[in-house]
Amino acid sequence: MKRIALHIISVLMTFSVSATEWTLQGKPYTVDTLNHINVGPGTTLTSLRLTGTQNLNIFYTTTDLTNPLIEMEVLKAKDIIYAREEVSAMALNHDNDSIQYFLGVNADFFNMRRGNSIGSQISNGELVYVDNSDRTQWAIGPDRLPIMDCLSINSTVIAGENVAMISGVNKVATENSLNLYTPRYGSVTDNTKNTAEVVLVPIGSSISVGKSVKLAVTSVNSSSSTPIPANGYVLSGTGSDKDFVAALKKGDTIEIATTISTSKGQNIIPTNVVSGYPVILSNGKTTDPVDILRHLNGLHPRTAVGNDKDRTKLIILIVDGRSKDSEGCTSKVLADIMRYVGCDDAINLDGGGSSELYVRSLGICNVPSDGKERTVANGLFAVAKVPVDNEITSIAFAEFRKNLNEKDTYTPVIYGYNKYGIIVSTDVKNVKLSCPRQLGKIIQKGTTLQVAGNKGVHTLTARLDNLTTTMKITVNK
């Protein structure tokens, strides 16, 4: 994978086309589109080179959320709370014969030592981690319309006439709190003083967003360090919440209802939620978050996710940083960039050495500032709900345009796609090239173009059996 990714980066940096001008926080930048290719169902990958006050390399994907083959999903590293894993590994470990995790990006800030994310996470309706702090979240539900807001995730426990609110899910126990632990937390709950705990097993469906479920109390523990069952939960009360749990007995039935609301009080039922901080673009306007976190005002690698005004196009974007080739940017510049690439709303995700964009078959498409792929707490993925299919039904040049000079030779790389639009080959063999005489001639058994001296834009064609594709070649002199 790394060999492929490095090849792509070297290709992207050897030419530039489609220059335009952007103004980022009042400063002009020249923007060159280096490449633009399809990478999955309804999804393109674009790379840009910005030159100005800072030099910036940008990689972003655009996904059509109305495409029925696409779903967005949040994955936790190794599927447990205290773990870190590469974004590529998360994707590969969840791929199967009917689901392809073809695009991924790092997501929430996290504890570097223990591997737990800082903010809340929900995956396919499951409460993975809940901490109702002042963090903001990116969320999406069955309607496929993304939301960026400070969400309240509330789980109410009803035990007879007694009612209580869960303080958090899979959080470290704190004084005077009611916590729910799932198997993702580990084998046992925390060793905490002044605690009462009960083991719960679902009667029917498991705890999920937007549902009210019944659970049976199967055992009680007047202290902590209770084993967490693989098919159930542990409800733990400390301090002032201890009495609520201590009142429960083996054989009791309780009810837990989970609701999620926006900052404006609107109830929503998202299937996937991941935290980031803060919202940097709202209704097309750059926000002013620099006083919230000091690093937002510095030059760093950045990761962001956003959507267009109709909320039908999702954009995932990386700005490389901490190198002479790409210095990084502030959160305000990041917001301006997101607006230029088509976003109306955007949220900042974890950056720095964590910033990376993964594409199936291509590997890591940017240059992480650590010099390698970092292990992170969780990731946001575009998922194609399609079976594995390695039959090539269309082909495309790896580069969408090329600038050449007289007598140059060019051996293009050809990608092969299956019927779902997923790349299944990054070096299709037995392709034959053809071109008009004004462009040049084809040598090396049909694989290489030798450029003639006719200045202008010409078309190069590649053919594989009955499949064809074209690209524009600009001859400079």
PDB file of C-alpha atoms in Angstrom, residues 180-428:
ATOM      1  CA  LEU A 180     -23.350   2.434  31.395  1.00  0.00           C
ATOM      2  CA  TYR A 181     -20.612   0.026  30.347  1.00  0.00           C
ATOM      3  CA  THR A 182     -20.731  -2.122  27.204  1.00  0.00           C
ATOM      4  CA  PRO A 183     -18.402  -4.928  26.073  1.00  0.00           C
ATOM      5  CA  ARG A 184     -16.394  -2.325  24.120  1.00  0.00           C
ATOM      6  CA  TYR A 185     -15.103  -0.962  27.439  1.00  0.00           C
ATOM      7  CA  GLY A 186     -13.256  -4.136  28.369  1.00  0.00           C
ATOM      8  CA  SER A 187     -13.752  -7.198  30.531  1.00  0.00           C
ATOM      9  CA  VAL A 188     -14.643  -5.401  33.800  1.00  0.00           C
ATOM     10  CA  THR A 189     -15.805  -2.009  35.019  1.00  0.00           C
ATOM     11  CA  ASP A 190     -13.603   0.473  36.870  1.00  0.00           C
ATOM     12  CA  ASN A 191     -12.370  -0.125  40.381  1.00  0.00           C
ATOM     13  CA  THR A 192     -14.239   2.766  42.019  1.00  0.00           C
ATOM     14  CA  LYS A 193     -15.133   3.512  45.634  1.00  0.00           C
ATOM     15  CA  ASN A 194     -18.686   4.098  46.864  1.00  0.00           C
ATOM     16  CA  THR A 195     -20.206   2.201  43.929  1.00  0.00           C
ATOM     17  CA  ALA A 196     -23.135  -0.133  43.248  1.00  0.00           C
ATOM     18  CA  GLU A 197     -23.431  -2.047  39.959  1.00  0.00           C
ATOM     19  CA  VAL A 198     -25.886  -4.379  38.216  1.00  0.00           C
ATOM     20  CA  VAL A 199     -25.516  -6.576  35.146  1.00  0.00           C
ATOM     21  CA  LEU A 200     -28.172  -6.037  32.458  1.00  0.00           C
ATOM     22  CA  VAL A 201     -29.164  -8.324  29.579  1.00  0.00           C
ATOM     23  CA  PRO A 202     -31.510  -7.069  26.825  1.00  0.00           C
ATOM     24  CA  ILE A 203     -34.996  -8.528  26.582  1.00  0.00           C
ATOM     25  CA  GLY A 204     -35.203  -8.363  22.810  1.00  0.00           C
ATOM     26  CA  SER A 205     -33.218  -5.636  21.021  1.00  0.00           C
ATOM     27  CA  SER A 206     -30.025  -4.022  22.300  1.00  0.00           C
ATOM     28  CA  ILE A 207     -29.708  -0.407  23.445  1.00  0.00           C
ATOM     29  CA  SER A 208     -29.792   1.838  20.385  1.00  0.00           C
ATOM     30  CA  VAL A 209     -30.465   5.429  19.371  1.00  0.00           C
ATOM     31  CA  GLY A 210     -34.150   6.323  19.151  1.00  0.00           C
ATOM     32  CA  LYS A 211     -35.311   3.157  20.881  1.00  0.00           C
ATOM     33  CA  SER A 212     -36.795   2.293  24.250  1.00  0.00           C
ATOM     34  CA  VAL A 213     -35.589  -1.163  25.259  1.00  0.00           C
ATOM     35  CA  LYS A 214     -36.240  -3.453  28.196  1.00  0.00           C
ATOM     36  CA  LEU A 215     -33.430  -5.143  30.097  1.00  0.00           C
ATOM     37  CA  ALA A 216     -33.327  -7.739  32.845  1.00  0.00           C
ATOM     38  CA  VAL A 217     -31.144  -7.420  35.922  1.00  0.00           C
ATOM     39  CA  THR A 218     -29.238 -10.703  36.043  1.00  0.00           C
ATOM     40  CA  SER A 219     -26.873 -10.003  38.960  1.00  0.00           C
ATOM     41  CA  VAL A 220     -26.032  -7.278  41.467  1.00  0.00           C
ATOM     42  CA  ASN A 221     -22.748  -6.096  42.930  1.00  0.00           C
ATOM     43  CA  SER A 222     -22.480  -3.802  45.955  1.00  0.00           C
ATOM     44  CA  SER A 223     -19.048  -2.622  44.758  1.00  0.00           C
ATOM     45  CA  SER A 224     -17.170  -2.071  41.496  1.00  0.00           C
ATOM     46  CA  SER A 225     -15.017  -4.156  39.107  1.00  0.00           C
ATOM     47  CA  THR A 226     -18.006  -6.070  37.762  1.00  0.00           C
ATOM     48  CA  PRO A 227     -17.415  -8.378  34.767  1.00  0.00           C
ATOM     49  CA  ILE A 228     -19.099  -6.983  31.616  1.00  0.00           C
ATOM     50  CA  PRO A 229     -21.035  -9.730  29.780  1.00  0.00           C
ATOM     51  CA  ALA A 230     -20.489 -10.179  26.051  1.00  0.00           C
ATOM     52  CA  ASN A 231     -24.247  -9.987  25.442  1.00  0.00           C
ATOM     53  CA  GLY A 232     -25.150  -7.247  27.908  1.00  0.00           C
ATOM     54  CA  TYR A 233     -24.186  -4.227  29.970  1.00  0.00           C
ATOM     55  CA  VAL A 234     -23.273  -3.025  33.441  1.00  0.00           C
ATOM     56  CA  LEU A 235     -25.067  -0.077  35.036  1.00  0.00           C
ATOM     57  CA  SER A 236     -22.839   1.603  37.609  1.00  0.00           C
ATOM     58  CA  GLY A 237     -23.800   4.260  40.156  1.00  0.00           C
ATOM     59  CA  THR A 238     -21.335   6.235  42.241  1.00  0.00           C
ATOM     60  CA  GLY A 239     -21.869   8.713  45.051  1.00  0.00           C
ATOM     61  CA  SER A 240     -25.347  10.213  44.980  1.00  0.00           C
ATOM     62  CA  ASP A 241     -26.354   7.898  42.092  1.00  0.00           C
ATOM     63  CA  LYS A 242     -25.352   4.783  44.011  1.00  0.00           C
ATOM     64  CA  ASP A 243     -28.762   4.445  45.720  1.00  0.00           C
ATOM     65  CA  PHE A 244     -30.612   4.262  42.364  1.00  0.00           C
ATOM     66  CA  VAL A 245     -28.560   1.222  41.317  1.00  0.00           C
ATOM     67  CA  ALA A 246     -28.462  -0.339  44.801  1.00  0.00           C
ATOM     68  CA  ALA A 247     -32.264  -0.439  44.834  1.00  0.00           C
ATOM     69  CA  LEU A 248     -32.322  -2.823  41.866  1.00  0.00           C
ATOM     70  CA  LYS A 249     -32.626  -6.569  42.498  1.00  0.00           C
ATOM     71  CA  LYS A 250     -31.887  -9.659  40.454  1.00  0.00           C
ATOM     72  CA  GLY A 251     -34.905 -10.394  38.262  1.00  0.00           C
ATOM     73  CA  ASP A 252     -36.013  -6.745  37.996  1.00  0.00           C
ATOM     74  CA  THR A 253     -36.859  -5.329  34.580  1.00  0.00           C
ATOM     75  CA  ILE A 254     -35.804  -1.825  33.689  1.00  0.00           C
ATOM     76  CA  GLU A 255     -36.225   0.328  30.606  1.00  0.00           C
ATOM     77  CA  ILE A 256     -33.598   2.505  28.879  1.00  0.00           C
ATOM     78  CA  ALA A 257     -34.641   5.061  26.262  1.00  0.00           C
ATOM     79  CA  THR A 258     -32.060   7.004  24.238  1.00  0.00           C
ATOM     80  CA  THR A 259     -32.782  10.303  22.519  1.00  0.00           C
ATOM     81  CA  ILE A 260     -30.536  12.808  20.734  1.00  0.00           C
ATOM     82  CA  SER A 261     -31.266  16.499  20.312  1.00  0.00           C
ATOM     83  CA  THR A 262     -29.555  19.425  18.623  1.00  0.00           C
ATOM     84  CA  SER A 263     -28.556  22.662  20.337  1.00  0.00           C
ATOM     85  CA  LYS A 264     -31.925  24.075  19.195  1.00  0.00           C
ATOM     86  CA  GLY A 265     -33.851  21.246  20.840  1.00  0.00           C
ATOM     87  CA  GLN A 266     -34.683  19.321  17.667  1.00  0.00           C
ATOM     88  CA  ASN A 267     -34.863  15.549  18.176  1.00  0.00           C
ATOM     89  CA  ILE A 268     -32.888  13.535  15.632  1.00  0.00           C
ATOM     90  CA  ILE A 269     -32.094   9.845  15.159  1.00  0.00           C
ATOM     91  CA  PRO A 270     -28.591   9.628  13.686  1.00  0.00           C
ATOM     92  CA  THR A 271     -27.080   6.232  12.967  1.00  0.00           C
ATOM     93  CA  ASN A 272     -23.478   7.461  13.095  1.00  0.00           C
ATOM     94  CA  VAL A 273     -21.944  10.236  15.194  1.00  0.00           C
ATOM     95  CA  VAL A 274     -18.332  11.320  15.625  1.00  0.00           C
ATOM     96  CA  SER A 275     -16.980  14.263  17.551  1.00  0.00           C
ATOM     97  CA  GLY A 276     -14.763  17.058  16.295  1.00  0.00           C
ATOM     98  CA  TYR A 277     -14.027  20.575  17.439  1.00  0.00           C
ATOM     99  CA  PRO A 278     -15.130  23.132  16.538  1.00  0.00           C
ATOM    100  CA  VAL A 279     -17.586  23.882  13.715  1.00  0.00           C
ATOM    101  CA  ILE A 280     -15.457  26.136  11.481  1.00  0.00           C
ATOM    102  CA  LEU A 281     -17.945  26.941   8.711  1.00  0.00           C
ATOM    103  CA  SER A 282     -21.646  27.582   9.283  1.00  0.00           C
ATOM    104  CA  ASN A 283     -24.147  28.602   6.602  1.00  0.00           C
ATOM    105  CA  GLY A 284     -21.275  29.568   4.335  1.00  0.00           C
ATOM    106  CA  LYS A 285     -19.560  31.816   6.879  1.00  0.00           C
ATOM    107  CA  THR A 286     -16.211  31.238   8.574  1.00  0.00           C
ATOM    108  CA  THR A 287     -16.574  31.099  12.359  1.00  0.00           C
ATOM    109  CA  ASP A 288     -14.128  32.636  14.851  1.00  0.00           C
ATOM    110  CA  PRO A 289     -12.924  29.753  17.056  1.00  0.00           C
ATOM    111  CA  VAL A 290      -9.306  30.763  17.633  1.00  0.00           C
ATOM    112  CA  ASP A 291      -9.762  31.518  21.336  1.00  0.00           C
ATOM    113  CA  ILE A 292     -11.241  28.058  22.029  1.00  0.00           C
ATOM    114  CA  LEU A 293      -8.101  26.025  21.368  1.00  0.00           C
ATOM    115  CA  ARG A 294      -4.674  27.613  21.018  1.00  0.00           C
ATOM    116  CA  HIS A 295      -3.535  25.328  18.205  1.00  0.00           C
ATOM    117  CA  LEU A 296      -6.364  26.499  15.922  1.00  0.00           C
ATOM    118  CA  ASN A 297      -4.409  29.695  15.258  1.00  0.00           C
ATOM    119  CA  GLY A 298      -1.191  27.908  14.270  1.00  0.00           C
ATOM    120  CA  LEU A 299       0.077  26.364  11.044  1.00  0.00           C
ATOM    121  CA  HIS A 300      -0.619  22.638  11.270  1.00  0.00           C
ATOM    122  CA  PRO A 301      -1.869  19.745   9.145  1.00  0.00           C
ATOM    123  CA  ARG A 302      -5.663  19.823   9.173  1.00  0.00           C
ATOM    124  CA  THR A 303      -8.584  17.452   8.691  1.00  0.00           C
ATOM    125  CA  ALA A 304     -12.146  18.588   8.068  1.00  0.00           C
ATOM    126  CA  VAL A 305     -15.486  17.225   6.916  1.00  0.00           C
ATOM    127  CA  GLY A 306     -18.253  19.349   5.434  1.00  0.00           C
ATOM    128  CA  ASN A 307     -21.264  19.437   3.170  1.00  0.00           C
ATOM    129  CA  ASP A 308     -22.823  21.632   0.498  1.00  0.00           C
ATOM    130  CA  LYS A 309     -25.906  23.791   1.089  1.00  0.00           C
ATOM    131  CA  ASP A 310     -28.305  21.018   0.041  1.00  0.00           C
ATOM    132  CA  ARG A 311     -26.480  18.536   2.310  1.00  0.00           C
ATOM    133  CA  THR A 312     -26.270  16.028  -0.549  1.00  0.00           C
ATOM    134  CA  LYS A 313     -22.518  16.343  -1.170  1.00  0.00           C
ATOM    135  CA  LEU A 314     -20.051  15.337   1.524  1.00  0.00           C
ATOM    136  CA  ILE A 315     -16.489  16.667   1.375  1.00  0.00           C
ATOM    137  CA  ILE A 316     -13.607  15.163   3.373  1.00  0.00           C
ATOM    138  CA  LEU A 317     -10.440  17.246   3.180  1.00  0.00           C
ATOM    139  CA  ILE A 318      -6.822  17.087   4.325  1.00  0.00           C
ATOM    140  CA  VAL A 319      -4.295  19.939   4.327  1.00  0.00           C
ATOM    141  CA  ASP A 320      -0.756  18.642   4.656  1.00  0.00           C
ATOM    142  CA  GLY A 321       1.577  20.516   6.992  1.00  0.00           C
ATOM    143  CA  ARG A 322       4.845  20.809   8.931  1.00  0.00           C
ATOM    144  CA  SER A 323       7.047  20.612   5.826  1.00  0.00           C
ATOM    145  CA  LYS A 324       8.594  23.052   3.363  1.00  0.00           C
ATOM    146  CA  ASP A 325       6.415  21.607   0.625  1.00  0.00           C
ATOM    147  CA  SER A 326       3.210  22.182   2.603  1.00  0.00           C
ATOM    148  CA  GLU A 327       3.364  24.295   5.748  1.00  0.00           C
ATOM    149  CA  GLY A 328      -0.138  23.772   7.131  1.00  0.00           C
ATOM    150  CA  CYS A 329      -2.818  26.331   7.921  1.00  0.00           C
ATOM    151  CA  THR A 330      -4.996  27.860  10.640  1.00  0.00           C
ATOM    152  CA  SER A 331      -8.580  26.797  11.278  1.00  0.00           C
ATOM    153  CA  LYS A 332      -9.871  29.989   9.642  1.00  0.00           C
ATOM    154  CA  VAL A 333      -7.903  29.297   6.461  1.00  0.00           C
ATOM    155  CA  LEU A 334      -9.168  25.715   6.607  1.00  0.00           C
ATOM    156  CA  ALA A 335     -12.745  27.042   6.768  1.00  0.00           C
ATOM    157  CA  ASP A 336     -12.139  29.292   3.764  1.00  0.00           C
ATOM    158  CA  ILE A 337     -10.714  26.332   1.836  1.00  0.00           C
ATOM    159  CA  MET A 338     -13.773  24.243   2.680  1.00  0.00           C
ATOM    160  CA  ARG A 339     -16.012  26.984   1.333  1.00  0.00           C
ATOM    161  CA  TYR A 340     -14.041  27.201  -1.925  1.00  0.00           C
ATOM    162  CA  VAL A 341     -14.360  23.440  -2.521  1.00  0.00           C
ATOM    163  CA  GLY A 342     -18.137  23.641  -2.158  1.00  0.00           C
ATOM    164  CA  CYS A 343     -19.018  23.470   1.549  1.00  0.00           C
ATOM    165  CA  ASP A 344     -21.688  25.449   3.345  1.00  0.00           C
ATOM    166  CA  ASP A 345     -20.937  23.807   6.711  1.00  0.00           C
ATOM    167  CA  ALA A 346     -17.743  22.190   8.006  1.00  0.00           C
ATOM    168  CA  ILE A 347     -16.269  20.855  11.223  1.00  0.00           C
ATOM    169  CA  ASN A 348     -12.632  20.556  12.283  1.00  0.00           C
ATOM    170  CA  LEU A 349     -11.415  17.047  13.094  1.00  0.00           C
ATOM    171  CA  ASP A 350      -8.131  15.983  14.677  1.00  0.00           C
ATOM    172  CA  GLY A 351      -5.118  17.273  12.733  1.00  0.00           C
ATOM    173  CA  GLY A 352      -1.356  17.262  13.099  1.00  0.00           C
ATOM    174  CA  GLY A 353       0.290  13.896  12.584  1.00  0.00           C
ATOM    175  CA  SER A 354      -3.141  12.235  12.620  1.00  0.00           C
ATOM    176  CA  SER A 355      -4.271  13.876   9.370  1.00  0.00           C
ATOM    177  CA  GLU A 356      -4.558  11.268   6.649  1.00  0.00           C
ATOM    178  CA  LEU A 357      -6.816  10.350   3.750  1.00  0.00           C
ATOM    179  CA  TYR A 358      -7.081   6.677   2.824  1.00  0.00           C
ATOM    180  CA  VAL A 359      -8.498   5.328  -0.431  1.00  0.00           C
ATOM    181  CA  ARG A 360      -8.895   1.638  -1.167  1.00  0.00           C
ATOM    182  CA  SER A 361      -6.316   0.395  -3.703  1.00  0.00           C
ATOM    183  CA  LEU A 362      -4.440   3.731  -3.580  1.00  0.00           C
ATOM    184  CA  GLY A 363      -3.342   3.738   0.061  1.00  0.00           C
ATOM    185  CA  ILE A 364      -2.650   6.954   1.978  1.00  0.00           C
ATOM    186  CA  CYS A 365      -3.098   9.766  -0.541  1.00  0.00           C
ATOM    187  CA  ASN A 366      -1.543  12.640   1.435  1.00  0.00           C
ATOM    188  CA  VAL A 367       1.816  12.899   3.226  1.00  0.00           C
ATOM    189  CA  PRO A 368       1.297  12.503   7.008  1.00  0.00           C
ATOM    190  CA  SER A 369       3.611  14.801   8.956  1.00  0.00           C
ATOM    191  CA  ASP A 370       4.864  11.894  11.098  1.00  0.00           C
ATOM    192  CA  GLY A 371       6.362  10.414   7.954  1.00  0.00           C
ATOM    193  CA  LYS A 372       4.072   7.412   8.288  1.00  0.00           C
ATOM    194  CA  GLU A 373       0.486   6.505   9.045  1.00  0.00           C
ATOM    195  CA  ARG A 374      -0.382   7.211  12.686  1.00  0.00           C
ATOM    196  CA  THR A 375      -2.564   4.994  14.836  1.00  0.00           C
ATOM    197  CA  VAL A 376      -5.693   6.911  15.870  1.00  0.00           C
ATOM    198  CA  ALA A 377      -8.813   6.372  17.986  1.00  0.00           C
ATOM    199  CA  ASN A 378     -11.504   6.316  15.310  1.00  0.00           C
ATOM    200  CA  GLY A 379     -12.261   7.137  11.703  1.00  0.00           C
ATOM    201  CA  LEU A 380     -15.004   8.272   9.360  1.00  0.00           C
ATOM    202  CA  PHE A 381     -15.547   6.024   6.331  1.00  0.00           C
ATOM    203  CA  ALA A 382     -17.452   5.921   3.062  1.00  0.00           C
ATOM    204  CA  VAL A 383     -18.829   2.425   2.680  1.00  0.00           C
ATOM    205  CA  ALA A 384     -20.038   0.756  -0.492  1.00  0.00           C
ATOM    206  CA  LYS A 385     -22.647  -1.861   0.355  1.00  0.00           C
ATOM    207  CA  VAL A 386     -21.681  -4.013  -2.623  1.00  0.00           C
ATOM    208  CA  PRO A 387     -20.129  -7.456  -3.059  1.00  0.00           C
ATOM    209  CA  VAL A 388     -16.485  -8.016  -3.914  1.00  0.00           C
ATOM    210  CA  ASP A 389     -16.150  -7.800  -7.691  1.00  0.00           C
ATOM    211  CA  ASN A 390     -12.757  -7.691  -9.426  1.00  0.00           C
ATOM    212  CA  GLU A 391     -14.041  -7.642 -13.006  1.00  0.00           C
ATOM    213  CA  ILE A 392     -12.903  -4.509 -14.863  1.00  0.00           C
ATOM    214  CA  THR A 393     -15.852  -2.849 -16.605  1.00  0.00           C
ATOM    215  CA  SER A 394     -14.323   0.597 -17.191  1.00  0.00           C
ATOM    216  CA  ILE A 395     -10.880   2.155 -17.367  1.00  0.00           C
ATOM    217  CA  ALA A 396      -9.460   5.634 -16.743  1.00  0.00           C
ATOM    218  CA  PHE A 397      -6.114   7.394 -16.833  1.00  0.00           C
ATOM    219  CA  ALA A 398      -4.594   7.872 -13.381  1.00  0.00           C
ATOM    220  CA  GLU A 399      -4.024  11.519 -14.363  1.00  0.00           C
ATOM    221  CA  PHE A 400      -6.842  13.560 -15.793  1.00  0.00           C
ATOM    222  CA  ARG A 401      -4.572  15.901 -17.801  1.00  0.00           C
ATOM    223  CA  LYS A 402      -0.882  16.159 -18.663  1.00  0.00           C
ATOM    224  CA  ASN A 403       1.534  18.903 -19.780  1.00  0.00           C
ATOM    225  CA  LEU A 404       4.348  17.731 -22.094  1.00  0.00           C
ATOM    226  CA  ASN A 405       7.033  19.198 -24.323  1.00  0.00           C
ATOM    227  CA  GLU A 406       8.237  18.277 -27.796  1.00  0.00           C
ATOM    228  CA  LYS A 407      10.014  14.879 -27.923  1.00  0.00           C
ATOM    229  CA  ASP A 408       8.851  13.953 -24.412  1.00  0.00           C
ATOM    230  CA  THR A 409       7.779  10.363 -23.871  1.00  0.00           C
ATOM    231  CA  TYR A 410       4.884   9.444 -21.605  1.00  0.00           C
ATOM    232  CA  THR A 411       3.801   6.015 -20.403  1.00  0.00           C
ATOM    233  CA  PRO A 412       0.485   6.544 -18.612  1.00  0.00           C
ATOM    234  CA  VAL A 413      -0.865   4.516 -15.707  1.00  0.00           C
ATOM    235  CA  ILE A 414      -4.352   3.142 -16.293  1.00  0.00           C
ATOM    236  CA  TYR A 415      -6.829   2.356 -13.524  1.00  0.00           C
ATOM    237  CA  GLY A 416      -9.461  -0.354 -13.804  1.00  0.00           C
ATOM    238  CA  TYR A 417     -12.890  -0.047 -12.173  1.00  0.00           C
ATOM    239  CA  ASN A 418     -15.616  -2.586 -11.455  1.00  0.00           C
ATOM    240  CA  LYS A 419     -19.282  -1.964 -12.231  1.00  0.00           C
ATOM    241  CA  TYR A 420     -19.744  -0.213  -8.872  1.00  0.00           C
ATOM    242  CA  GLY A 421     -17.055   2.380  -9.592  1.00  0.00           C
ATOM    243  CA  ILE A 422     -14.475   0.950  -7.166  1.00  0.00           C
ATOM    244  CA  ILE A 423     -10.846   0.807  -8.297  1.00  0.00           C
ATOM    245  CA  VAL A 424      -9.805  -2.836  -8.630  1.00  0.00           C
ATOM    246  CA  SER A 425      -6.505  -2.325 -10.485  1.00  0.00           C
ATOM    247  CA  THR A 426      -4.016   0.541 -10.352  1.00  0.00           C
ATOM    248  CA  ASP A 427      -1.963  -0.734 -13.274  1.00  0.00           C
ATOM    249  CA  VAL A 428      -4.105  -2.290 -15.983  1.00  0.00           C
TER     250      VAL A 428
END
